[in-house]
CSV table of C-alpha atoms in Angstrom, one decimal:
chain,number,residue,atom,x,y,z
A,4,UNK,CA,5.9,7.0,112.5
A,5,UNK,CA,8.3,4.8,114.7
A,6,UNK,CA,5.4,2.4,115.3
A,7,UNK,CA,4.6,2.7,111.7
A,8,UNK,CA,8.1,1.7,110.8
A,9,UNK,CA,8.2,-0.7,113.1
A,10,UNK,CA,5.4,-2.7,111.3
A,11,UNK,CA,6.1,-2.1,107.8
A,12,UNK,CA,9.9,-4.3,109.3
A,13,UNK,CA,7.6,-6.7,110.7
A,14,UNK,CA,5.4,-7.2,107.7
A,15,UNK,CA,9.0,-7.3,105.2
A,16,UNK,CA,10.7,-9.6,107.4
A,17,UNK,CA,7.4,-12.1,107.9
A,18,UNK,CA,6.7,-12.1,104.1
A,19,UNK,CA,10.5,-12.9,103.6
A,20,UNK,CA,10.5,-15.8,106.4
A,21,UNK,CA,7.1,-17.3,105.8
A,22,UNK,CA,6.0,-17.2,102.3
A,23,UNK,CA,7.5,-20.4,101.4
A,24,UNK,CA,5.5,-21.9,103.4
A,25,UNK,CA,2.1,-20.2,102.8
A,26,UNK,CA,2.6,-21.5,99.3
A,27,UNK,CA,3.2,-24.4,100.3
A,28,UNK,CA,-0.2,-24.7,102.0
A,29,UNK,CA,-1.9,-23.6,99.1
A,30,UNK,CA,-2.1,-20.0,100.8
A,31,UNK,CA,-2.9,-17.0,98.2
A,32,UNK,CA,-1.7,-13.9,99.4
A,33,UNK,CA,-3.4,-10.3,98.4
A,34,UNK,CA,-3.8,-7.1,99.8
A,35,UNK,CA,-6.5,-4.2,99.7
A,36,UNK,CA,-5.4,-0.8,100.0
A,37,UNK,CA,-2.6,1.3,98.2
A,38,UNK,CA,0.4,-0.1,98.8
A,39,UNK,CA,2.2,2.2,96.4
A,40,UNK,CA,3.1,4.3,99.6
A,41,UNK,CA,4.2,1.4,101.7
A,42,UNK,CA,8.5,1.0,101.7
A,43,UNK,CA,10.3,0.0,99.0
A,44,UNK,CA,10.9,-3.3,100.7
A,45,UNK,CA,7.7,-3.9,101.7
A,46,UNK,CA,6.5,-3.8,98.1
A,47,UNK,CA,9.0,-5.5,97.0
A,48,UNK,CA,8.0,-8.6,99.1
A,49,UNK,CA,4.3,-8.3,98.6
A,50,UNK,CA,4.9,-8.6,94.8
A,51,UNK,CA,6.8,-11.5,95.3
A,52,UNK,CA,4.3,-13.2,97.4
A,53,UNK,CA,1.7,-12.0,95.0
A,54,UNK,CA,3.8,-14.0,92.2
A,55,UNK,CA,4.5,-17.1,93.7
A,56,UNK,CA,1.1,-17.2,95.5
A,57,UNK,CA,-1.1,-16.4,92.7
A,58,UNK,CA,-2.1,-19.8,91.5
A,59,UNK,CA,-3.1,-20.9,94.9
A,60,UNK,CA,-6.8,-21.9,95.5
A,61,UNK,CA,-6.6,-22.5,99.3
A,62,UNK,CA,-7.3,-19.9,102.1
A,63,UNK,CA,-7.0,-16.6,100.8
A,64,UNK,CA,-4.9,-14.3,103.3
A,65,UNK,CA,-5.9,-10.6,102.3
A,66,UNK,CA,-3.5,-8.0,104.0
A,67,UNK,CA,-5.3,-4.6,104.7
A,68,UNK,CA,-2.2,-2.3,104.0
A,69,UNK,CA,-2.7,1.6,104.0
A,70,UNK,CA,-6.7,1.1,103.5
A,71,UNK,CA,-9.5,2.5,104.3
A,72,UNK,CA,-13.6,1.7,104.2
A,73,UNK,CA,-14.5,5.3,103.4
A,74,UNK,CA,-11.8,5.6,100.6
A,75,UNK,CA,-12.6,2.4,98.8
A,76,UNK,CA,-16.3,3.4,98.7
A,77,UNK,CA,-15.5,6.4,97.4
A,78,UNK,CA,-13.4,5.1,94.8
A,79,UNK,CA,-15.9,2.7,94.0
A,80,UNK,CA,-19.0,5.5,92.9
A,81,UNK,CA,-19.8,5.9,89.4
A,82,UNK,CA,-22.7,7.3,87.5
A,83,UNK,CA,-25.8,6.8,89.9
A,84,UNK,CA,-28.1,5.4,87.8
A,85,UNK,CA,-26.0,2.5,86.8
A,86,UNK,CA,-25.5,1.8,91.0
A,87,UNK,CA,-26.3,-1.4,92.3
A,88,UNK,CA,-24.8,-3.9,94.7
A,89,UNK,CA,-22.4,-5.7,92.3
A,90,UNK,CA,-21.4,-2.2,90.9
A,91,UNK,CA,-20.1,-1.1,94.2
A,92,UNK,CA,-18.4,-4.0,94.8
A,93,UNK,CA,-16.5,-4.5,91.1
A,94,UNK,CA,-15.1,-1.0,92.3
A,95,UNK,CA,-13.7,-1.8,95.5
A,96,UNK,CA,-10.1,-3.2,96.4
A,97,UNK,CA,-11.7,-6.7,97.4
A,98,UNK,CA,-13.4,-6.8,94.1
A,99,UNK,CA,-11.6,-10.2,93.3
A,100,UNK,CA,-11.9,-11.8,96.9
A,101,UNK,CA,-14.7,-13.3,98.8
A,102,UNK,CA,-15.9,-11.4,101.7
A,103,UNK,CA,-14.8,-12.8,104.7
A,104,UNK,CA,-16.5,-14.9,107.1
A,105,UNK,CA,-14.3,-13.8,110.1
A,106,UNK,CA,-13.0,-10.6,111.1
A,107,UNK,CA,-10.5,-11.0,113.6
A,108,UNK,CA,-10.1,-7.7,116.1
A,109,UNK,CA,-6.6,-7.4,117.6
A,110,UNK,CA,-5.6,-5.0,120.6
A,111,UNK,CA,-8.9,-5.0,122.7
A,112,UNK,CA,-10.6,-3.0,119.8
A,113,UNK,CA,-13.9,-3.6,119.2
A,114,UNK,CA,-15.1,-1.5,116.2
A,115,UNK,CA,-14.6,-1.6,112.3
A,116,UNK,CA,-12.2,1.4,112.6
A,117,UNK,CA,-13.2,2.1,108.9
A,118,UNK,CA,-12.5,-1.5,107.9
A,119,UNK,CA,-14.5,-3.5,105.3
A,120,UNK,CA,-17.7,-1.7,106.3
A,121,UNK,CA,-19.1,-2.6,103.0
A,122,UNK,CA,-17.8,-6.4,102.9
A,123,UNK,CA,-18.4,-6.8,106.7
A,124,UNK,CA,-22.1,-7.1,106.4
A,125,UNK,CA,-22.3,-11.1,107.0
A,126,UNK,CA,-19.2,-11.5,109.0
A,127,UNK,CA,-18.4,-13.1,112.6
A,128,UNK,CA,-16.1,-11.4,114.1
A,129,UNK,CA,-13.6,-12.2,117.4
A,130,UNK,CA,-12.3,-9.6,119.4
A,131,UNK,CA,-9.4,-10.5,121.3
A,132,UNK,CA,-6.8,-8.4,123.7
A,133,UNK,CA,-3.7,-9.7,122.2
A,134,UNK,CA,-2.0,-7.3,119.6
A,135,UNK,CA,-1.1,-8.3,116.3
A,136,UNK,CA,2.4,-8.9,116.7
A,137,UNK,CA,1.7,-11.4,119.2
A,138,UNK,CA,-1.2,-13.1,117.8
A,139,UNK,CA,0.1,-16.5,117.2
A,140,UNK,CA,-1.3,-19.9,116.1
A,141,UNK,CA,-2.8,-20.7,119.2
A,142,UNK,CA,-4.7,-17.6,119.0
A,143,UNK,CA,-5.9,-18.2,115.5
A,144,UNK,CA,-7.3,-21.5,116.5
A,145,UNK,CA,-8.9,-20.7,119.4
A,146,UNK,CA,-10.8,-17.6,116.8
A,147,UNK,CA,-11.5,-20.5,114.5
A,148,UNK,CA,-13.0,-22.5,117.4
A,149,UNK,CA,-15.2,-19.7,118.4
A,150,UNK,CA,-16.2,-19.2,114.8
A,151,UNK,CA,-16.6,-22.5,114.2
A,152,UNK,CA,-19.6,-22.9,117.3
A,153,UNK,CA,-21.5,-20.3,116.0
A,154,UNK,CA,-25.0,-20.1,114.4
A,155,UNK,CA,-24.7,-18.2,111.0
A,156,UNK,CA,-27.9,-16.9,109.9
A,157,UNK,CA,-26.8,-14.3,107.0
A,158,UNK,CA,-30.3,-12.1,107.9
A,159,UNK,CA,-32.3,-14.9,108.3
A,160,UNK,CA,-31.4,-17.6,106.1
A,161,UNK,CA,-29.2,-19.9,107.6
A,162,UNK,CA,-26.1,-21.3,105.1
């Protein structure tokens, strides 16, 4: 509980401090997961961020909060005869955002941990021992540099 409370405080503090800069840089803030169970202050800060950045067309900053892939896929299941990849995609929390090109995994973990299992099919991964609160601009630049130097084949087809 202490760890989660601390992370939620960090989230609310970060959003209140950084949202104007994110907006100025044309970043669109979205979330996946059930944010209704987050602390009231977090929900308020998130709603402010959504509203301020809703028309931005640059980078998508997608925050996974109270999110699990299995729950997301379970919620997407409908009439079995009608199911195809697009049907499932249209019922996922991520339906309005593109699949990630790069997934950065912090804290030295090297697994998906129930995170974006559907959407990560063609994502590149970057693993770092740095913990999320300490993941800064320099670490992000390292991750982007590594990503930029990869040969992405998308199941055999270069893009």
